[in-house]
mmCIF file of C-alpha atoms in Angstrom:
data_model
loop_
_atom_site.group_PDB
_atom_site.id
_atom_site.type_symbol
_atom_site.label_atom_id
_atom_site.label_comp_id
_atom_site.label_asym_id
_atom_site.label_seq_id
_atom_site.Cartn_x
_atom_site.Cartn_y
_atom_site.Cartn_z
ATOM 1 C CA MET A 30 16.425 -13.881 20.295
ATOM 2 C CA SER A 31 13.358 -12.236 21.996
ATOM 3 C CA ARG A 32 13.011 -8.545 21.866
ATOM 4 C CA GLN A 33 13.200 -8.343 25.678
ATOM 5 C CA ALA A 34 16.108 -10.703 26.070
ATOM 6 C CA ARG A 35 17.276 -11.089 29.754
ATOM 7 C CA ARG A 36 20.514 -9.377 30.562
ATOM 8 C CA PRO A 37 23.136 -10.451 32.955
ATOM 9 C CA SER A 38 23.594 -8.667 36.292
ATOM 10 C CA ARG A 39 25.714 -5.479 36.353
ATOM 11 C CA SER A 40 28.538 -7.160 38.109
ATOM 12 C CA ALA A 41 28.676 -9.865 35.446
ATOM 13 C CA ARG A 42 28.615 -7.234 32.739
ATOM 14 C CA ASN A 43 31.195 -4.807 33.948
ATOM 15 C CA GLY A 44 32.256 -5.544 37.469
ATOM 16 C CA GLY A 45 29.989 -2.714 38.739
ATOM 17 C CA GLY A 46 31.448 0.060 36.634
ATOM 18 C CA PRO A 47 28.954 2.229 34.730
ATOM 19 C CA PRO A 48 31.398 3.375 32.040
ATOM 20 C CA ARG A 49 31.959 -0.140 30.739
ATOM 21 C CA ARG A 50 28.189 -0.696 30.720
ATOM 22 C CA ARG A 51 27.622 2.220 28.395
ATOM 23 C CA SER A 52 30.458 1.037 26.114
ATOM 24 C CA LEU A 53 29.158 -2.513 25.928
ATOM 25 C CA ARG A 54 25.612 -1.192 25.153
ATOM 26 C CA GLY A 55 26.787 1.037 22.470
ATOM 27 C CA GLY A 56 28.908 -1.679 20.934
ATOM 28 C CA ALA A 57 26.009 -4.111 21.032
ATOM 29 C CA LEU A 58 23.755 -1.629 19.205
ATOM 30 C CA ALA A 59 26.329 -1.152 16.541
ATOM 31 C CA ALA A 60 26.688 -4.902 16.212
ATOM 32 C CA VAL A 61 22.965 -5.374 15.902
ATOM 33 C CA MET A 62 22.884 -2.800 13.165
ATOM 34 C CA VAL A 63 25.628 -4.447 11.127
ATOM 35 C CA ALA A 64 24.492 -8.058 11.793
ATOM 36 C CA SER A 65 20.764 -7.396 10.976
ATOM 37 C CA LEU A 66 21.088 -4.859 8.113
ATOM 38 C CA GLY A 67 24.035 -6.453 6.383
ATOM 39 C CA ALA A 68 23.009 -10.066 6.665
ATOM 40 C CA THR A 69 22.365 -12.034 3.457
ATOM 41 C CA ALA A 70 21.110 -15.351 4.994
ATOM 42 C CA THR A 71 17.452 -15.964 5.068
ATOM 43 C CA GLY A 72 15.933 -15.751 8.603
ATOM 44 C CA THR A 73 14.507 -13.626 11.305
ATOM 45 C CA ALA A 74 16.367 -10.590 12.647
ATOM 46 C CA GLN A 75 14.274 -9.552 15.576
ATOM 47 C CA ALA A 76 17.364 -7.998 17.189
ATOM 48 C CA ARG A 77 17.256 -5.214 14.563
ATOM 49 C CA THR A 78 14.238 -3.643 16.275
ATOM 50 C CA TYR A 79 16.579 -2.104 18.852
ATOM 51 C CA ALA A 80 18.157 0.154 16.336
ATOM 52 C CA LEU A 81 14.955 1.208 14.317
ATOM 53 C CA LYS A 82 13.201 4.603 14.492
ATOM 54 C CA ALA A 83 9.522 4.914 15.233
ATOM 55 C CA ALA A 84 6.941 6.846 13.419
ATOM 56 C CA ASP A 85 5.471 10.055 14.794
ATOM 57 C CA THR A 86 2.444 8.157 16.103
ATOM 58 C CA GLY A 87 4.668 5.694 17.993
ATOM 59 C CA ALA A 88 4.226 2.921 15.383
ATOM 60 C CA ARG A 89 7.319 0.722 15.331
ATOM 61 C CA ILE A 90 8.770 -2.305 13.636
ATOM 62 C CA THR A 91 8.942 -5.131 16.191
ATOM 63 C CA LYS A 92 10.099 -7.954 13.836
ATOM 64 C CA THR A 93 12.023 -8.289 10.668
ATOM 65 C CA THR A 94 12.079 -11.474 8.631
ATOM 66 C CA LYS A 95 14.520 -11.681 5.750
ATOM 67 C CA LEU A 96 13.000 -13.922 3.041
ATOM 68 C CA SER A 97 15.754 -13.521 0.509
ATOM 69 C CA ALA A 98 18.692 -11.181 -0.326
ATOM 70 C CA ARG A 99 16.259 -8.409 -1.315
ATOM 71 C CA GLN A 100 12.912 -9.379 0.171
ATOM 72 C CA VAL A 101 11.974 -8.488 3.724
ATOM 73 C CA ASP A 102 8.746 -8.833 5.860
ATOM 74 C CA VAL A 103 8.390 -6.511 8.830
ATOM 75 C CA THR A 104 5.873 -6.597 11.529
ATOM 76 C CA ILE A 105 4.567 -3.161 12.498
ATOM 77 C CA ASP A 106 2.953 -2.415 15.811
ATOM 78 C CA SER A 107 0.431 0.322 14.833
ATOM 79 C CA PRO A 108 -1.392 2.594 17.205
ATOM 80 C CA SER A 109 -3.530 3.749 14.332
ATOM 81 C CA LEU A 110 -4.826 0.115 13.908
ATOM 82 C CA GLY A 111 -4.618 -0.959 17.571
ATOM 83 C CA LYS A 112 -2.769 -4.127 16.486
ATOM 84 C CA SER A 113 0.347 -5.452 14.688
ATOM 85 C CA VAL A 114 0.298 -6.102 10.998
ATOM 86 C CA LYS A 115 2.778 -6.998 8.358
ATOM 87 C CA THR A 116 4.376 -5.203 5.451
ATOM 88 C CA ARG A 117 6.489 -6.712 2.635
ATOM 89 C CA ILE A 118 9.482 -4.783 1.185
ATOM 90 C CA LEU A 119 11.580 -5.359 -1.982
ATOM 91 C CA LEU A 120 15.003 -3.714 -1.845
ATOM 92 C CA PRO A 121 17.032 -2.879 -4.976
ATOM 93 C CA ALA A 122 20.342 -4.680 -5.658
ATOM 94 C CA ASN A 123 22.289 -1.467 -4.856
ATOM 95 C CA TRP A 124 20.543 -0.857 -1.556
ATOM 96 C CA SER A 125 22.561 -0.567 1.631
ATOM 97 C CA ALA A 126 21.474 0.378 5.121
ATOM 98 C CA GLY A 127 24.487 2.646 5.729
ATOM 99 C CA ALA A 128 23.999 4.814 2.560
ATOM 100 C CA THR A 129 23.706 8.492 2.701
ATOM 101 C CA THR A 130 21.402 8.521 -0.340
ATOM 102 C CA THR A 131 17.767 7.580 -0.522
ATOM 103 C CA TRP A 132 15.820 5.450 -3.107
ATOM 104 C CA PRO A 133 12.693 6.170 -5.116
ATOM 105 C CA VAL A 134 9.781 4.051 -3.745
ATOM 106 C CA LEU A 135 6.634 2.376 -5.060
ATOM 107 C CA TYR A 136 3.716 1.503 -2.886
ATOM 108 C CA ALA A 137 1.619 -1.494 -4.117
ATOM 109 C CA TYR A 138 -1.775 -1.731 -2.523
ATOM 110 C CA HIS A 139 -3.761 -4.966 -2.615
ATOM 111 C CA GLY A 140 -7.425 -5.551 -3.131
ATOM 112 C CA GLY A 141 -10.248 -6.875 -0.787
ATOM 113 C CA GLN A 142 -10.079 -10.489 0.717
ATOM 114 C CA ASP A 143 -6.377 -10.458 0.333
ATOM 115 C CA ASP A 144 -3.143 -9.355 2.175
ATOM 116 C CA TYR A 145 0.288 -7.964 2.020
ATOM 117 C CA THR A 146 1.625 -11.021 0.119
ATOM 118 C CA SER A 147 -0.880 -10.506 -2.800
ATOM 119 C CA TRP A 148 1.448 -8.820 -5.253
ATOM 120 C CA THR A 149 4.339 -11.220 -4.923
ATOM 121 C CA ARG A 150 1.935 -14.173 -4.917
ATOM 122 C CA ASN A 151 0.092 -13.221 -8.061
ATOM 123 C CA THR A 152 2.558 -11.269 -10.289
ATOM 124 C CA ASP A 153 6.283 -11.055 -11.126
ATOM 125 C CA ILE A 154 6.676 -7.753 -9.282
ATOM 126 C CA GLU A 155 9.991 -9.087 -7.863
ATOM 127 C CA ALA A 156 11.415 -9.355 -11.383
ATOM 128 C CA TRP A 157 9.972 -6.040 -12.453
ATOM 129 C CA ALA A 158 11.480 -4.239 -9.461
ATOM 130 C CA ALA A 159 14.855 -5.993 -9.678
ATOM 131 C CA GLN A 160 15.466 -4.146 -13.025
ATOM 132 C CA TYR A 161 15.334 -0.702 -11.241
ATOM 133 C CA ASN A 162 16.873 1.071 -8.308
ATOM 134 C CA VAL A 163 13.551 1.267 -6.601
ATOM 135 C CA ILE A 164 12.050 0.067 -3.207
ATOM 136 C CA VAL A 165 8.688 -1.479 -3.408
ATOM 137 C CA VAL A 166 6.565 -1.543 -0.341
ATOM 138 C CA MET A 167 3.449 -3.776 -0.026
ATOM 139 C CA PRO A 168 1.626 -2.971 3.238
ATOM 140 C CA GLU A 169 -1.180 -4.918 4.797
ATOM 141 C CA ALA A 170 -4.633 -3.319 4.197
ATOM 142 C CA SER A 171 -7.014 -6.187 5.178
ATOM 143 C CA ASN A 172 -10.647 -5.174 4.256
ATOM 144 C CA GLY A 173 -10.072 -1.745 5.694
ATOM 145 C CA SER A 174 -11.138 0.082 2.507
ATOM 146 C CA TYR A 175 -8.161 2.402 2.697
ATOM 147 C CA ALA A 176 -9.802 4.832 5.096
ATOM 148 C CA ASP A 177 -9.655 6.083 8.603
ATOM 149 C CA TRP A 178 -13.018 4.758 9.574
ATOM 150 C CA PHE A 179 -15.805 7.043 10.438
ATOM 151 C CA ASN A 180 -17.256 4.971 13.132
ATOM 152 C CA TYR A 181 -20.588 6.809 13.177
ATOM 153 C CA GLY A 182 -18.709 10.082 13.647
ATOM 154 C CA LYS A 183 -16.677 8.915 16.586
ATOM 155 C CA GLY A 184 -13.447 8.187 14.624
ATOM 156 C CA GLY A 185 -10.868 5.988 16.270
ATOM 157 C CA THR A 186 -9.379 2.749 15.022
ATOM 158 C CA PRO A 187 -8.930 1.366 12.503
ATOM 159 C CA LYS A 188 -7.131 4.273 10.810
ATOM 160 C CA TRP A 189 -5.875 2.580 7.652
ATOM 161 C CA GLU A 190 -5.231 5.766 5.773
ATOM 162 C CA THR A 191 -3.040 6.949 8.727
ATOM 163 C CA PHE A 192 -1.294 3.618 8.855
ATOM 164 C CA HIS A 193 -0.444 3.778 5.145
ATOM 165 C CA THR A 194 0.288 7.420 4.603
ATOM 166 C CA THR A 195 1.976 8.265 7.966
ATOM 167 C CA GLU A 196 3.247 5.178 9.723
ATOM 168 C CA VAL A 197 4.363 2.958 6.849
ATOM 169 C CA ARG A 198 5.711 5.814 4.987
ATOM 170 C CA GLN A 199 7.776 7.300 7.943
ATOM 171 C CA LEU A 200 9.062 3.777 8.931
ATOM 172 C CA MET A 201 10.265 3.261 5.419
ATOM 173 C CA GLU A 202 11.858 6.581 5.177
ATOM 174 C CA ARG A 203 13.442 6.497 8.630
ATOM 175 C CA ASN A 204 14.702 2.881 8.453
ATOM 176 C CA TYR A 205 14.967 1.765 4.800
ATOM 177 C CA ARG A 206 16.147 4.894 3.120
ATOM 178 C CA ALA A 207 12.938 5.398 1.111
ATOM 179 C CA GLY A 208 12.881 8.841 -0.464
ATOM 180 C CA ALA A 209 10.365 11.519 -1.357
ATOM 181 C CA LEU A 210 9.971 10.359 -4.964
ATOM 182 C CA ARG A 211 6.948 8.059 -4.622
ATOM 183 C CA ALA A 212 4.460 6.307 -6.802
ATOM 184 C CA ALA A 213 1.577 3.939 -6.075
ATOM 185 C CA ILE A 214 -0.269 1.181 -7.771
ATOM 186 C CA GLY A 215 -3.288 -0.708 -6.640
ATOM 187 C CA ASN A 216 -5.883 -3.286 -7.815
ATOM 188 C CA SER A 217 -9.529 -3.286 -7.012
ATOM 189 C CA SER A 218 -10.004 -1.540 -3.628
ATOM 190 C CA GLY A 219 -6.325 -0.891 -3.489
ATOM 191 C CA ALA A 220 -6.699 1.105 -6.700
ATOM 192 C CA GLN A 221 -9.404 3.299 -5.202
ATOM 193 C CA GLY A 222 -7.187 3.706 -2.181
ATOM 194 C CA ALA A 223 -4.113 4.850 -4.324
ATOM 195 C CA PHE A 224 -6.279 7.529 -6.100
ATOM 196 C CA SER A 225 -8.020 8.605 -2.830
ATOM 197 C CA TYR A 226 -4.647 8.949 -1.004
ATOM 198 C CA ALA A 227 -3.294 10.984 -4.031
ATOM 199 C CA ALA A 228 -6.154 13.417 -3.739
ATOM 200 C CA ARG A 229 -6.253 13.618 0.028
ATOM 201 C CA HIS A 230 -2.438 14.008 0.336
ATOM 202 C CA ARG A 231 -1.792 16.194 -2.689
ATOM 203 C CA GLY A 232 1.867 15.901 -3.767
ATOM 204 C CA MET A 233 2.688 12.626 -1.939
ATOM 205 C CA PHE A 234 2.838 10.641 -5.112
ATOM 206 C CA LYS A 235 4.232 11.550 -8.468
ATOM 207 C CA HIS A 236 2.240 8.901 -10.274
ATOM 208 C CA VAL A 237 -0.751 6.679 -9.323
ATOM 209 C CA ALA A 238 -2.048 3.665 -11.244
ATOM 210 C CA SER A 239 -5.438 2.127 -10.757
ATOM 211 C CA LEU A 240 -6.272 -1.486 -11.956
ATOM 212 C CA SER A 241 -10.033 -2.037 -11.961
ATOM 213 C CA GLY A 242 -10.788 0.428 -9.183
ATOM 214 C CA LEU A 243 -14.027 2.262 -8.275
ATOM 215 C CA LEU A 244 -12.964 5.717 -8.879
ATOM 216 C CA SER A 245 -16.422 7.432 -8.706
ATOM 217 C CA MET A 246 -17.696 6.155 -5.356
ATOM 218 C CA ARG A 247 -20.911 8.233 -5.155
ATOM 219 C CA SER A 248 -22.278 7.314 -8.515
ATOM 220 C CA PRO A 249 -25.824 5.686 -8.639
ATOM 221 C CA GLY A 250 -25.575 2.162 -7.376
ATOM 222 C CA ILE A 251 -21.963 2.321 -6.324
ATOM 223 C CA PRO A 252 -22.550 3.048 -2.594
ATOM 224 C CA ALA A 253 -24.834 0.005 -2.459
ATOM 225 C CA LEU A 254 -22.237 -2.062 -4.263
ATOM 226 C CA LEU A 255 -19.545 -1.031 -1.764
ATOM 227 C CA MET A 256 -21.954 -1.591 1.208
ATOM 228 C CA PHE A 257 -22.824 -4.990 -0.048
ATOM 229 C CA THR A 258 -19.221 -5.966 -0.628
ATOM 230 C CA ASN A 259 -17.925 -4.785 2.865
ATOM 231 C CA ALA A 260 -20.820 -6.479 4.573
ATOM 232 C CA GLY A 261 -19.809 -9.755 2.756
ATOM 233 C CA ASN A 262 -16.270 -9.238 4.141
ATOM 234 C CA GLY A 263 -17.639 -9.310 7.640
ATOM 235 C CA GLN A 264 -17.465 -5.513 8.157
ATOM 236 C CA ASP A 265 -19.943 -3.063 9.452
ATOM 237 C CA PRO A 266 -20.468 -1.175 6.153
ATOM 238 C CA PHE A 267 -21.712 1.970 7.859
ATOM 239 C CA ALA A 268 -18.650 2.311 10.034
ATOM 240 C CA ILE A 269 -16.189 2.775 7.185
ATOM 241 C CA TRP A 270 -17.338 6.022 5.390
ATOM 242 C CA GLY A 271 -20.684 6.502 7.171
ATOM 243 C CA ILE A 272 -24.152 6.148 5.891
ATOM 244 C CA PRO A 273 -24.516 7.081 2.229
ATOM 245 C CA TRP A 274 -26.183 10.482 1.683
ATOM 246 C CA VAL A 275 -26.495 11.061 5.490
ATOM 247 C CA ASP A 276 -22.762 11.251 5.821
ATOM 248 C CA ASP A 277 -22.005 12.338 2.291
ATOM 249 C CA ALA A 278 -19.353 14.990 3.224
ATOM 250 C CA ASN A 279 -17.200 12.064 4.468
ATOM 251 C CA TRP A 280 -17.983 9.993 1.501
ATOM 252 C CA LYS A 281 -17.245 12.831 -0.800
ATOM 253 C CA SER A 282 -13.752 13.456 0.973
ATOM 254 C CA TYR A 283 -12.642 9.849 -0.055
ATOM 255 C CA ASP A 284 -14.275 9.868 -3.589
ATOM 256 C CA PRO A 285 -11.582 10.267 -6.273
ATOM 257 C CA ALA A 286 -14.128 11.745 -8.738
ATOM 258 C CA ALA A 287 -15.316 14.316 -6.242
ATOM 259 C CA GLN A 288 -11.762 15.184 -5.467
ATOM 260 C CA ALA A 289 -10.505 15.004 -9.047
ATOM 261 C CA GLU A 290 -9.246 18.629 -9.156
ATOM 262 C CA LYS A 291 -6.771 17.655 -6.344
ATOM 263 C CA LEU A 292 -5.314 14.965 -8.637
ATOM 264 C CA ARG A 293 -4.065 17.694 -11.011
ATOM 265 C CA GLY A 294 -0.325 17.524 -11.094
ATOM 266 C CA THR A 295 -0.165 13.912 -10.329
ATOM 267 C CA LYS A 296 0.293 11.525 -13.242
ATOM 268 C CA LEU A 297 -2.723 9.282 -13.461
ATOM 269 C CA PHE A 298 -3.236 5.907 -15.009
ATOM 270 C CA PHE A 299 -6.343 3.853 -14.780
ATOM 271 C CA SER A 300 -7.657 0.712 -16.478
ATOM 272 C CA SER A 301 -10.567 -1.653 -16.515
ATOM 273 C CA GLY A 302 -12.590 -4.131 -18.711
ATOM 274 C CA THR A 303 -16.041 -3.282 -19.925
ATOM 275 C CA THR A 304 -17.818 -6.225 -21.627
ATOM 276 C CA GLY A 305 -17.968 -8.760 -18.890
ATOM 277 C CA LYS A 306 -16.332 -11.392 -20.918
ATOM 278 C CA PRO A 307 -13.268 -13.338 -20.130
ATOM 279 C CA GLY A 308 -10.021 -11.916 -21.461
ATOM 280 C CA PRO A 309 -6.634 -13.663 -22.168
ATOM 281 C CA GLY A 310 -5.677 -15.959 -19.366
ATOM 282 C CA ASP A 311 -8.916 -15.656 -17.472
ATOM 283 C CA PRO A 312 -10.655 -18.804 -16.283
ATOM 284 C CA ASN A 313 -13.494 -20.313 -18.212
ATOM 285 C CA VAL A 314 -16.360 -19.257 -15.951
ATOM 286 C CA ALA A 315 -20.196 -18.852 -16.385
ATOM 287 C CA PRO A 316 -21.457 -15.489 -17.789
ATOM 288 C CA TRP A 317 -22.988 -14.653 -14.393
ATOM 289 C CA ASP A 318 -19.650 -15.051 -12.566
ATOM 290 C CA ILE A 319 -19.231 -12.191 -10.126
ATOM 291 C CA GLY A 320 -15.820 -11.446 -11.440
ATOM 292 C CA LEU A 321 -17.296 -10.764 -14.999
ATOM 293 C CA LEU A 322 -20.352 -8.960 -13.728
ATOM 294 C CA SER A 323 -18.407 -6.648 -11.364
ATOM 295 C CA GLU A 324 -15.988 -5.578 -14.048
ATOM 296 C CA ILE A 325 -18.977 -4.292 -16.176
ATOM 297 C CA ALA A 326 -19.925 -1.959 -13.395
ATOM 298 C CA ILE A 327 -16.257 -0.991 -12.790
ATOM 299 C CA GLY A 328 -15.670 -0.411 -16.464
ATOM 300 C CA ALA A 329 -18.701 1.886 -16.659
ATOM 301 C CA ASN A 330 -17.493 3.681 -13.474
ATOM 302 C CA ASN A 331 -14.063 4.231 -14.998
ATOM 303 C CA ILE A 332 -15.621 5.733 -18.096
ATOM 304 C CA GLU A 333 -17.593 8.074 -15.936
ATOM 305 C CA PHE A 334 -14.461 9.006 -14.016
ATOM 306 C CA ARG A 335 -12.632 9.741 -17.427
ATOM 307 C CA LYS A 336 -15.539 12.096 -18.321
ATOM 308 C CA THR A 337 -15.031 13.922 -14.994
ATOM 309 C CA LEU A 338 -11.297 14.416 -15.774
ATOM 310 C CA ASP A 339 -12.033 15.539 -19.324
ATOM 311 C CA ARG A 340 -14.531 18.099 -18.036
ATOM 312 C CA LEU A 341 -11.960 19.567 -15.666
ATOM 313 C CA GLY A 342 -9.030 19.228 -18.077
ATOM 314 C CA VAL A 343 -6.952 17.060 -15.807
ATOM 315 C CA PRO A 344 -4.409 14.942 -17.750
ATOM 316 C CA TYR A 345 -4.505 11.165 -17.515
ATOM 317 C CA THR A 346 -3.675 8.004 -19.318
ATOM 318 C CA ALA A 347 -6.473 5.421 -19.519
ATOM 319 C CA SER A 348 -6.603 1.763 -20.753
ATOM 320 C CA ILE A 349 -10.311 1.037 -21.054
ATOM 321 C CA TYR A 350 -10.197 -2.402 -22.711
ATOM 322 C CA LYS A 351 -13.058 -4.662 -23.636
ATOM 323 C CA ASP A 352 -12.668 -8.266 -22.381
ATOM 324 C CA GLY A 353 -11.268 -9.019 -18.954
ATOM 325 C CA ARG A 354 -12.437 -10.473 -15.675
ATOM 326 C CA HIS A 355 -11.947 -8.705 -12.303
ATOM 327 C CA ASN A 356 -8.915 -10.811 -11.527
ATOM 328 C CA TRP A 357 -5.014 -10.953 -11.762
ATOM 329 C CA PRO A 358 -4.441 -12.021 -15.337
ATOM 330 C CA ALA A 359 -5.859 -8.647 -16.524
ATOM 331 C CA TRP A 360 -4.231 -6.669 -13.618
ATOM 332 C CA THR A 361 -0.867 -8.298 -14.328
ATOM 333 C CA ARG A 362 -0.970 -7.205 -18.013
ATOM 334 C CA GLU A 363 -1.954 -3.728 -17.112
ATOM 335 C CA ALA A 364 0.595 -3.398 -14.398
ATOM 336 C CA LYS A 365 3.407 -4.700 -16.487
ATOM 337 C CA SER A 366 2.505 -2.193 -19.260
ATOM 338 C CA VAL A 367 2.466 0.853 -16.920
ATOM 339 C CA TRP A 368 5.505 -0.194 -14.891
ATOM 340 C CA PRO A 369 8.204 1.711 -17.034
ATOM 341 C CA ALA A 370 6.210 4.935 -16.831
ATOM 342 C CA LEU A 371 5.869 4.544 -13.018
ATOM 343 C CA MET A 372 9.517 4.101 -12.816
ATOM 344 C CA ALA A 373 10.319 7.024 -14.983
ATOM 345 C CA SER A 374 8.009 9.312 -12.942
ATOM 346 C CA ILE A 375 10.024 8.734 -9.767
ATOM 347 C CA SER A 376 13.494 8.776 -11.525
ATOM 348 C CA ALA A 377 14.098 5.084 -10.873
ATOM 349 C CA ARG A 378 16.956 4.120 -13.170
ATOM 350 C CA ARG A 379 17.517 0.763 -14.637
ATOM 351 C CA LEU A 380 20.267 -1.359 -12.969
#
């Protein structure tokens, strides 16, 4: 069924009488809600978009695809991005659309050169989530670096931070009963994004977890590394945060280390390898493999970030391990280990 399905003429609908037209439209709306929200069969429920609430920016869900009984993909038309992108949702077994209660929610952010399917494709996050009454939201982030782009001081699209922290959040809360008890986890650039969002939107998350994230963005050599990486992803590296040092105020505003005091009151977990050697489950690659070399830099960066927190007296939990490549085998181990703490922080109970 297309979103703008053709309707019959007024005479065919109600014989020309407006009261019956209103009754039918109200009944159809209720039927759409019941059919699309309560269905258990796998398939696409585009009709559901008629009943959904928009975000304050006008962002709206235009398509809903039910992948399984508790896994849903939604397409979001985002004014902040100037395009439509997808978000994957895991719903708990006790979830229902008509409930008067809300559910705690975990946002899982993916790394660069990946997409919203990353967490379900590379981990057992579905099984981890199924043990708790928690909603898990995995939004698209592309290679947007989890920022509202500076665009040489002009602003404008893409606004990935606004998409994640306003549009996706409001759409989940207004249409999927996501509550105000929130946590976030991310790998690589998604880890930096989780910590940046927690600092820039103080109180939004009860707990944030970083898996091999660059948490001190302005440390020596790190701006050049970020610029090189984003250029390799086909982006204009100067458009994201601005030109290093020239636009330092904007860089600083996104830098978790520079904003560390604002992380006080949020539970923090961060992890990374340090040796540049393969860990358990890692592929057998050459010593000069980029996944090994990059983790050396990230490990040193995480140690520096830890020193910043120590100096400020901001509490944290860190897992600075030795061997481990910048890849999913290490991130899966760390994510699985911190999962119970993330659930406890948002009062997600076991089912």
